[in-house]
mmCIF file of C-alpha atoms in Angstrom:
data_model
loop_
_atom_site.group_PDB
_atom_site.id
_atom_site.type_symbol
_atom_site.label_atom_id
_atom_site.label_comp_id
_atom_site.label_asym_id
_atom_site.label_seq_id
_atom_site.Cartn_x
_atom_site.Cartn_y
_atom_site.Cartn_z
ATOM 1 C CA MET A 1 0.000 0.000 0.000
ATOM 2 C CA ASP A 2 1.374 3.387 -1.012
ATOM 3 C CA TYR A 3 0.483 5.720 1.843
ATOM 4 C CA ARG A 4 0.655 8.722 -0.501
ATOM 5 C CA LYS A 5 -2.562 7.558 -2.181
ATOM 6 C CA LEU A 6 -4.449 7.842 1.118
ATOM 7 C CA LYS A 7 -5.972 10.878 2.769
ATOM 8 C CA LEU A 8 -3.150 12.494 4.721
ATOM 9 C CA GLY A 9 -3.390 14.507 7.906
ATOM 10 C CA LYS A 10 -0.989 16.057 10.378
ATOM 11 C CA ASN A 11 2.710 15.131 10.029
ATOM 12 C CA GLY A 12 2.028 13.929 6.484
ATOM 13 C CA LEU A 13 0.613 10.644 7.814
ATOM 14 C CA PRO A 14 -2.708 8.985 6.878
ATOM 15 C CA THR A 15 -5.765 10.027 8.890
ATOM 16 C CA TRP A 16 -7.283 7.361 11.132
ATOM 17 C CA ASP A 17 -10.255 6.753 8.836
ATOM 18 C CA ALA A 18 -7.950 6.356 5.828
ATOM 19 C CA LEU A 19 -6.574 3.301 7.662
ATOM 20 C CA ILE A 20 -9.948 1.528 7.834
ATOM 21 C CA PRO A 21 -9.574 -0.557 4.620
ATOM 22 C CA ILE A 22 -6.162 -1.811 5.727
ATOM 23 C CA ILE A 23 -7.367 -2.622 9.230
ATOM 24 C CA LEU A 24 -10.359 -4.571 7.920
ATOM 25 C CA LYS A 25 -8.161 -6.409 5.440
ATOM 26 C CA PHE A 26 -5.808 -7.628 8.162
ATOM 27 C CA ALA A 27 -8.562 -8.249 10.718
ATOM 28 C CA ASN A 28 -10.292 -10.567 8.253
ATOM 29 C CA GLN A 29 -7.157 -12.653 7.675
ATOM 30 C CA GLN A 30 -7.246 -14.494 10.994
ATOM 31 C CA GLU A 31 -9.658 -15.334 13.800
ATOM 32 C CA GLU A 32 -8.307 -12.712 16.203
ATOM 33 C CA TRP A 33 -5.443 -10.259 16.480
ATOM 34 C CA ARG A 34 -3.416 -9.065 19.409
ATOM 35 C CA GLY A 35 -3.726 -5.275 19.385
ATOM 36 C CA LYS A 36 0.003 -4.589 19.219
ATOM 37 C CA ALA A 37 0.526 -7.022 16.335
ATOM 38 C CA LEU A 38 -2.370 -5.516 14.393
ATOM 39 C CA ARG A 39 -1.079 -1.979 14.915
ATOM 40 C CA VAL A 40 2.370 -2.914 13.657
ATOM 41 C CA ALA A 41 1.017 -4.885 10.677
ATOM 42 C CA VAL A 42 -1.141 -1.972 9.519
ATOM 43 C CA ALA A 43 1.620 0.599 10.053
ATOM 44 C CA ASP A 44 4.188 -1.519 8.191
ATOM 45 C CA ASP A 45 1.790 -2.104 5.301
ATOM 46 C CA LEU A 46 1.790 1.634 4.554
ATOM 47 C CA GLN A 47 5.390 1.488 3.289
ATOM 48 C CA LEU A 48 6.246 4.720 5.049
ATOM 49 C CA PRO A 49 9.717 6.258 4.792
ATOM 50 C CA THR A 50 11.798 5.424 7.838
ATOM 51 C CA ASP A 51 11.543 8.921 9.293
ATOM 52 C CA LEU A 52 7.731 8.869 9.152
ATOM 53 C CA ARG A 53 7.452 5.257 10.346
ATOM 54 C CA GLN A 54 9.566 6.048 13.405
ATOM 55 C CA LEU A 55 8.095 9.482 14.087
ATOM 56 C CA GLU A 56 7.099 9.939 17.741
ATOM 57 C CA TYR A 57 5.236 12.527 19.786
ATOM 58 C CA THR A 58 7.676 14.873 21.494
ATOM 59 C CA THR A 59 6.030 14.655 24.925
ATOM 60 C CA TYR A 60 5.044 11.016 25.359
ATOM 61 C CA HIS A 61 7.308 9.425 22.740
ATOM 62 C CA ASP A 62 4.510 7.207 21.422
ATOM 63 C CA ASN A 63 4.866 6.150 17.804
ATOM 64 C CA ILE A 64 2.507 8.456 15.904
ATOM 65 C CA ILE A 65 1.301 6.137 13.150
ATOM 66 C CA GLU A 66 0.738 3.236 15.556
ATOM 67 C CA ASN A 67 -1.110 5.611 17.859
ATOM 68 C CA ARG A 68 -3.302 6.602 14.924
ATOM 69 C CA VAL A 69 -4.049 2.941 14.213
ATOM 70 C CA SER A 70 -4.967 2.525 17.896
ATOM 71 C CA TRP A 71 -7.451 5.370 17.604
ATOM 72 C CA ALA A 72 -8.974 3.743 14.534
ATOM 73 C CA LEU A 73 -9.286 0.415 16.406
ATOM 74 C CA SER A 74 -11.077 2.191 19.243
ATOM 75 C CA GLU A 75 -13.505 3.973 16.913
ATOM 76 C CA LEU A 76 -14.230 0.801 14.925
ATOM 77 C CA THR A 77 -14.840 -1.137 18.133
ATOM 78 C CA THR A 78 -17.218 1.535 19.431
ATOM 79 C CA ALA A 79 -19.125 1.328 16.135
ATOM 80 C CA GLY A 80 -19.364 -2.475 16.294
ATOM 81 C CA ILE A 81 -17.115 -3.094 13.285
ATOM 82 C CA LEU A 82 -14.556 -4.793 15.496
ATOM 83 C CA ARG A 83 -14.981 -6.404 18.910
ATOM 84 C CA ARG A 84 -12.635 -7.101 21.811
ATOM 85 C CA VAL A 85 -12.757 -10.843 22.392
ATOM 86 C CA ARG A 86 -10.459 -10.697 25.435
ATOM 87 C CA ARG A 87 -7.895 -8.387 26.902
ATOM 88 C CA GLY A 88 -5.834 -6.793 24.126
ATOM 89 C CA TYR A 89 -7.328 -8.908 21.314
ATOM 90 C CA TYR A 90 -9.564 -7.818 18.443
ATOM 91 C CA GLN A 91 -11.859 -9.659 16.040
ATOM 92 C CA ILE A 92 -13.774 -8.496 13.001
ATOM 93 C CA THR A 93 -17.565 -8.636 13.398
ATOM 94 C CA ASP A 94 -20.226 -9.598 10.864
ATOM 95 C CA LEU A 95 -20.780 -5.892 10.262
ATOM 96 C CA GLY A 96 -17.059 -5.460 9.651
ATOM 97 C CA LYS A 97 -17.109 -8.282 7.097
ATOM 98 C CA GLN A 98 -20.047 -6.640 5.324
ATOM 99 C CA LEU A 99 -18.161 -3.348 5.128
ATOM 100 C CA LEU A 100 -15.029 -5.118 3.907
ATOM 101 C CA THR A 101 -16.466 -5.319 0.390
ATOM 102 C CA LYS A 102 -16.873 -1.541 0.260
ATOM 103 C CA SER A 103 -14.167 -0.506 2.708
ATOM 104 C CA ASP A 104 -12.732 2.065 0.295
ATOM 105 C CA THR A 105 -15.860 4.164 0.833
ATOM 106 C CA VAL A 106 -15.916 3.859 4.631
ATOM 107 C CA ASP A 107 -14.824 7.078 6.341
ATOM 108 C CA PHE A 108 -15.321 8.665 9.745
ATOM 109 C CA ARG A 109 -18.735 10.020 8.729
ATOM 110 C CA MET A 110 -20.076 6.539 7.957
ATOM 111 C CA VAL A 111 -18.538 5.086 11.134
ATOM 112 C CA HIS A 112 -20.072 7.827 13.271
ATOM 113 C CA GLN A 113 -23.523 7.245 11.751
ATOM 114 C CA LEU A 114 -23.646 3.546 12.639
ATOM 115 C CA PRO A 115 -26.265 2.645 15.309
ATOM 116 C CA LYS A 116 -23.806 1.451 17.960
ATOM 117 C CA TYR A 117 -21.691 4.562 17.604
ATOM 118 C CA GLN A 118 -24.781 6.773 17.814
ATOM 119 C CA GLN A 119 -25.847 4.897 20.947
ATOM 120 C CA HIS A 120 -22.402 5.519 22.413
ATOM 121 C CA GLN A 121 -22.652 9.256 21.703
ATOM 122 C CA GLN A 122 -26.125 9.444 23.207
ATOM 123 C CA GLU A 123 -24.848 7.758 26.336
ATOM 124 C CA ILE A 124 -21.993 10.264 26.605
ATOM 125 C CA LYS A 125 -24.499 13.135 26.356
ATOM 126 C CA GLU A 126 -26.648 11.574 29.075
ATOM 127 C CA ARG A 127 -23.621 11.217 31.341
ATOM 128 C CA GLN A 128 -22.824 14.886 30.818
ATOM 129 C CA LEU A 129 -26.397 15.881 31.639
ATOM 130 C CA ARG A 130 -26.246 13.870 34.868
ATOM 131 C CA GLY A 131 -22.878 15.364 35.811
ATOM 132 C CA THR A 132 -22.383 18.364 38.039
ATOM 133 C CA SER A 133 -20.638 20.382 35.319
ATOM 134 C CA ALA A 134 -22.142 21.192 31.931
ATOM 135 C CA THR A 135 -18.909 22.662 30.574
ATOM 136 C CA ASN A 136 -18.281 21.917 26.925
ATOM 137 C CA VAL A 137 -14.576 21.188 26.500
ATOM 138 C CA GLU A 138 -14.619 22.618 22.988
ATOM 139 C CA ASP A 139 -15.812 25.986 24.363
ATOM 140 C CA LEU A 140 -12.837 26.421 26.684
ATOM 141 C CA GLU A 141 -10.320 29.126 25.882
ATOM 142 C CA PRO A 142 -7.021 27.719 24.547
ATOM 143 C CA GLU A 143 -4.942 30.453 26.222
ATOM 144 C CA VAL A 144 -5.052 30.207 30.012
ATOM 145 C CA THR A 145 -2.796 31.696 32.638
ATOM 146 C CA SER A 146 -4.662 31.762 35.957
ATOM 147 C CA ALA A 147 -4.751 28.793 38.324
ATOM 148 C CA GLU A 148 -8.565 28.916 38.270
ATOM 149 C CA SER A 149 -8.672 28.658 34.472
ATOM 150 C CA ILE A 150 -6.151 25.821 34.388
ATOM 151 C CA THR A 151 -8.042 23.942 37.107
ATOM 152 C CA HIS A 152 -11.290 24.461 35.211
ATOM 153 C CA ILE A 153 -9.838 23.076 31.984
ATOM 154 C CA LEU A 154 -8.160 20.114 33.687
ATOM 155 C CA LYS A 155 -11.425 19.217 35.400
ATOM 156 C CA ALA A 156 -13.458 19.499 32.194
ATOM 157 C CA LYS A 157 -11.021 17.542 30.053
ATOM 158 C CA THR A 158 -10.617 14.874 32.732
ATOM 159 C CA GLN A 159 -14.379 14.494 32.993
ATOM 160 C CA ALA A 160 -14.737 14.216 29.221
ATOM 161 C CA TYR A 161 -12.025 11.545 29.100
ATOM 162 C CA ASN A 162 -13.550 9.617 31.999
ATOM 163 C CA ASP A 163 -16.981 9.763 30.362
ATOM 164 C CA GLU A 164 -15.494 7.985 27.334
ATOM 165 C CA ILE A 165 -13.841 5.385 29.574
ATOM 166 C CA ALA A 166 -17.102 4.807 31.463
ATOM 167 C CA ALA A 167 -19.030 4.338 28.205
ATOM 168 C CA GLU A 168 -16.453 1.833 26.969
ATOM 169 C CA LEU A 169 -16.532 0.093 30.343
ATOM 170 C CA LEU A 170 -20.303 -0.313 30.133
ATOM 171 C CA GLN A 171 -20.047 -1.827 26.668
ATOM 172 C CA ARG A 172 -17.408 -4.285 27.880
ATOM 173 C CA ILE A 173 -19.708 -5.347 30.717
ATOM 174 C CA ARG A 174 -22.623 -5.828 28.314
ATOM 175 C CA GLU A 175 -20.407 -8.148 26.262
ATOM 176 C CA SER A 176 -19.447 -10.233 29.313
ATOM 177 C CA ASN A 177 -21.394 -13.251 30.571
ATOM 178 C CA PRO A 178 -24.169 -12.866 33.194
ATOM 179 C CA SER A 179 -22.211 -14.638 35.950
ATOM 180 C CA PHE A 180 -19.334 -12.189 35.504
ATOM 181 C CA PHE A 181 -21.768 -9.309 35.962
ATOM 182 C CA GLU A 182 -23.167 -10.834 39.152
ATOM 183 C CA GLU A 183 -19.646 -11.109 40.572
ATOM 184 C CA LEU A 184 -18.924 -7.531 39.494
ATOM 185 C CA VAL A 185 -21.997 -6.143 41.250
ATOM 186 C CA VAL A 186 -21.100 -7.839 44.532
ATOM 187 C CA LYS A 187 -17.485 -6.616 44.301
ATOM 188 C CA LEU A 188 -18.693 -3.069 43.656
ATOM 189 C CA LEU A 189 -20.988 -3.012 46.687
ATOM 190 C CA VAL A 190 -18.190 -4.424 48.837
ATOM 191 C CA ALA A 191 -15.849 -1.697 47.545
ATOM 192 C CA MET A 192 -18.517 0.857 48.473
ATOM 193 C CA GLY A 193 -18.380 -0.366 52.057
ATOM 194 C CA TYR A 194 -21.630 -2.338 52.304
ATOM 195 C CA GLN A 195 -19.956 -5.476 53.636
ATOM 196 C CA GLY A 196 -18.686 -3.811 56.795
ATOM 197 C CA ALA A 197 -15.688 -4.855 58.882
ATOM 198 C CA ASN A 198 -16.986 -8.304 59.882
ATOM 199 C CA GLY A 199 -19.539 -8.994 57.180
ATOM 200 C CA ALA A 200 -19.559 -11.412 54.253
ATOM 201 C CA ALA A 201 -20.536 -11.220 50.599
ATOM 202 C CA TRP A 202 -21.222 -13.866 47.978
ATOM 203 C CA VAL A 203 -22.916 -14.647 44.667
ATOM 204 C CA THR A 204 -25.722 -17.191 44.902
ATOM 205 C CA GLN A 205 -25.689 -20.449 42.947
ATOM 206 C CA GLN A 206 -27.432 -19.940 39.620
ATOM 207 C CA SER A 207 -29.391 -23.187 39.887
ATOM 208 C CA ASN A 208 -30.949 -22.215 43.207
ATOM 209 C CA ASP A 209 -30.887 -18.419 43.506
ATOM 210 C CA ASN A 210 -34.653 -17.968 44.055
ATOM 211 C CA GLY A 211 -34.517 -14.602 42.339
ATOM 212 C CA ILE A 212 -31.539 -13.390 44.363
ATOM 213 C CA ASP A 213 -28.180 -13.043 42.575
ATOM 214 C CA GLY A 214 -26.022 -11.824 45.464
ATOM 215 C CA VAL A 215 -26.087 -11.437 49.221
ATOM 216 C CA ILE A 216 -24.151 -9.126 51.527
ATOM 217 C CA ASN A 217 -24.261 -9.645 55.282
ATOM 218 C CA GLN A 218 -23.285 -6.313 56.777
ATOM 219 C CA ASP A 219 -22.296 -7.801 60.129
ATOM 220 C CA ALA A 220 -20.949 -11.111 61.408
ATOM 221 C CA LEU A 221 -24.372 -12.360 62.618
ATOM 222 C CA GLY A 222 -26.210 -11.434 59.441
ATOM 223 C CA THR A 223 -28.723 -9.231 61.225
ATOM 224 C CA ARG A 224 -28.436 -6.656 58.435
ATOM 225 C CA THR A 225 -28.495 -8.151 54.956
ATOM 226 C CA VAL A 226 -28.573 -6.618 51.470
ATOM 227 C CA TYR A 227 -30.036 -8.732 48.678
ATOM 228 C CA ILE A 228 -29.000 -8.086 45.081
ATOM 229 C CA GLN A 229 -30.529 -8.613 41.656
ATOM 230 C CA ALA A 230 -28.232 -8.155 38.636
ATOM 231 C CA LYS A 231 -29.463 -8.002 35.039
ATOM 232 C CA ARG A 232 -26.868 -7.773 32.270
ATOM 233 C CA TYR A 233 -28.973 -6.373 29.453
ATOM 234 C CA GLN A 234 -28.225 -4.602 26.215
ATOM 235 C CA GLU A 235 -29.079 -0.900 26.140
ATOM 236 C CA SER A 236 -32.371 -1.432 24.271
ATOM 237 C CA ASN A 237 -33.641 -4.044 26.763
ATOM 238 C CA VAL A 238 -35.228 -1.780 29.389
ATOM 239 C CA VAL A 239 -36.067 -3.276 32.796
ATOM 240 C CA GLN A 240 -39.843 -3.237 33.251
ATOM 241 C CA ARG A 241 -42.107 -3.204 36.325
ATOM 242 C CA PRO A 242 -42.792 -6.987 36.389
ATOM 243 C CA GLU A 243 -39.085 -7.639 36.995
ATOM 244 C CA ILE A 244 -39.136 -5.259 39.975
ATOM 245 C CA ASP A 245 -42.271 -6.937 41.290
ATOM 246 C CA SER A 246 -40.586 -10.328 40.929
ATOM 247 C CA PHE A 247 -37.543 -9.126 42.877
ATOM 248 C CA TYR A 248 -39.829 -7.693 45.554
ATOM 249 C CA GLY A 249 -41.440 -11.128 45.878
ATOM 250 C CA ALA A 250 -38.000 -12.711 46.285
ATOM 251 C CA LEU A 251 -37.180 -10.185 49.023
ATOM 252 C CA ASN A 252 -40.424 -11.008 50.826
ATOM 253 C CA ARG A 253 -39.567 -14.687 50.824
ATOM 254 C CA GLN A 254 -36.311 -13.758 52.568
ATOM 255 C CA HIS A 255 -38.153 -11.432 54.990
ATOM 256 C CA ALA A 256 -35.768 -8.756 53.721
ATOM 257 C CA ASP A 257 -36.101 -4.982 53.810
ATOM 258 C CA ARG A 258 -33.021 -4.101 51.747
ATOM 259 C CA GLY A 259 -32.737 -4.738 48.022
ATOM 260 C CA VAL A 260 -30.499 -3.400 45.253
ATOM 261 C CA PHE A 261 -31.379 -3.963 41.583
ATOM 262 C CA MET A 262 -28.533 -3.255 39.163
ATOM 263 C CA THR A 263 -28.654 -3.401 35.373
ATOM 264 C CA THR A 264 -26.480 -2.466 32.414
ATOM 265 C CA SER A 265 -29.488 -0.902 30.674
ATOM 266 C CA LYS A 266 -32.216 1.412 32.007
ATOM 267 C CA PHE A 267 -35.446 1.237 34.016
ATOM 268 C CA SER A 268 -38.899 2.081 32.700
ATOM 269 C CA ASP A 269 -40.995 4.696 34.512
ATOM 270 C CA GLY A 270 -43.182 1.889 35.845
ATOM 271 C CA ALA A 271 -40.151 0.074 37.225
ATOM 272 C CA VAL A 272 -38.946 3.237 38.952
ATOM 273 C CA GLN A 273 -42.348 3.809 40.577
ATOM 274 C CA ALA A 274 -42.557 0.199 41.746
ATOM 275 C CA ALA A 275 -39.063 0.373 43.242
ATOM 276 C CA LYS A 276 -39.932 3.542 45.194
ATOM 277 C CA SER A 277 -42.982 1.944 46.779
ATOM 278 C CA ASP A 278 -41.072 -1.273 47.510
ATOM 279 C CA ALA A 279 -37.944 0.465 48.945
ATOM 280 C CA ILE A 280 -35.688 -1.083 46.286
ATOM 281 C CA VAL A 281 -32.600 0.851 45.201
ATOM 282 C CA LEU A 282 -32.166 0.988 41.413
ATOM 283 C CA VAL A 283 -28.808 1.399 39.682
ATOM 284 C CA ASP A 284 -28.799 1.708 35.881
ATOM 285 C CA GLY A 285 -25.875 1.297 33.509
ATOM 286 C CA ILE A 286 -24.677 4.889 33.650
ATOM 287 C CA GLN A 287 -24.789 5.089 37.448
ATOM 288 C CA LEU A 288 -23.183 1.638 37.665
ATOM 289 C CA THR A 289 -20.102 2.640 35.690
ATOM 290 C CA THR A 290 -19.929 6.030 37.417
ATOM 291 C CA LEU A 291 -19.679 4.160 40.714
ATOM 292 C CA MET A 292 -17.105 1.774 39.253
ATOM 293 C CA LEU A 293 -14.860 4.703 38.381
ATOM 294 C CA GLN A 294 -15.460 6.357 41.750
ATOM 295 C CA TYR A 295 -14.534 3.217 43.701
ATOM 296 C CA GLN A 296 -11.977 1.974 41.131
ATOM 297 C CA VAL A 297 -13.620 -1.361 40.346
ATOM 298 C CA GLY A 298 -12.676 -2.694 36.910
ATOM 299 C CA VAL A 299 -10.477 0.346 36.265
ATOM 300 C CA GLN A 300 -7.104 1.577 37.452
ATOM 301 C CA LEU A 301 -5.700 5.043 38.024
ATOM 302 C CA LYS A 302 -3.884 6.185 34.901
ATOM 303 C CA GLN A 303 -2.477 9.585 35.838
ATOM 304 C CA LYS A 304 -2.516 12.176 38.626
ATOM 305 C CA TYR A 305 -1.620 15.840 38.204
ATOM 306 C CA VAL A 306 -0.336 18.166 40.935
ATOM 307 C CA LEU A 307 -1.057 21.907 40.785
ATOM 308 C CA PHE A 308 0.913 24.143 43.149
ATOM 309 C CA GLU A 309 0.235 27.605 44.589
ATOM 310 C CA ILE A 310 2.287 29.944 46.743
ATOM 311 C CA ASP A 311 2.018 29.337 50.491
ATOM 312 C CA GLU A 312 1.348 32.896 51.689
ATOM 313 C CA ASP A 313 1.622 31.872 55.353
ATOM 314 C CA PHE A 314 5.202 30.771 54.727
ATOM 315 C CA PHE A 315 6.166 34.279 53.622
ATOM 316 C CA ASP A 316 4.118 35.991 56.336
ATOM 317 C CA GLU A 317 6.275 34.216 58.913
ATOM 318 C CA GLY A 318 9.279 36.166 57.653
#
């Protein structure tokens, strides 16, 4: 492939969407690809001059063309053209195979119009509406000098980045198996402190759960117990009132007064009303992943920034 025939962007390198045909070509050649191997294969296939192939960002020293392939992999995965089959491995989907025959016409506009990508964008908007800050990162001034302005921009950009991570996290959970989700929900509630110092937490056996997926005893004697229902649904599969009523019945059989219903989708208005009258706490997909980031379950801290100011008291002492 002669890279000069592709749409070129900054640094004289192909744009991420210009790489789509090459990515799909390689992805279709074997059952799955390790991300690093796929990035290198695509980058090498461009036949770039040595200086461009080895070009790195000045700050982070990441290889630019491989970084651009990584961005393309992320966008294609969000759109459902590729899927992550396990950690660090990618596989072409049926949709990706369909697009393979017309990959030369696939650009960022087409990718961003696909249903899964649109769903992802809608979810990001909903997260922003639920957040405490409505700042649009694109509206921030590029030239900042005051500590307040810098703090404002760091907070906004960090929130925007974390919103993307949370949306990706939710999609990964939806692609997992139901038993994994049940384990995840129990681990999250334990991380939030519901187990207590001497309590216990466990996932019930699937063959005999009686409508209860997890149990948390908040003390050693089990006098305070939280019962959990976990539904790993796709975004379009909204939890309805009958499922809340069923969980309420399961709680009654346990003589319980504490129930938490978590899902990867949403709750209908009827389900919300039923939960209020039955004293059941509802956690939907967006709140679930917000809590996962807050309590660092399924994620890890990537970077911390330190912002200094003058200690006026130090100078007053002189």
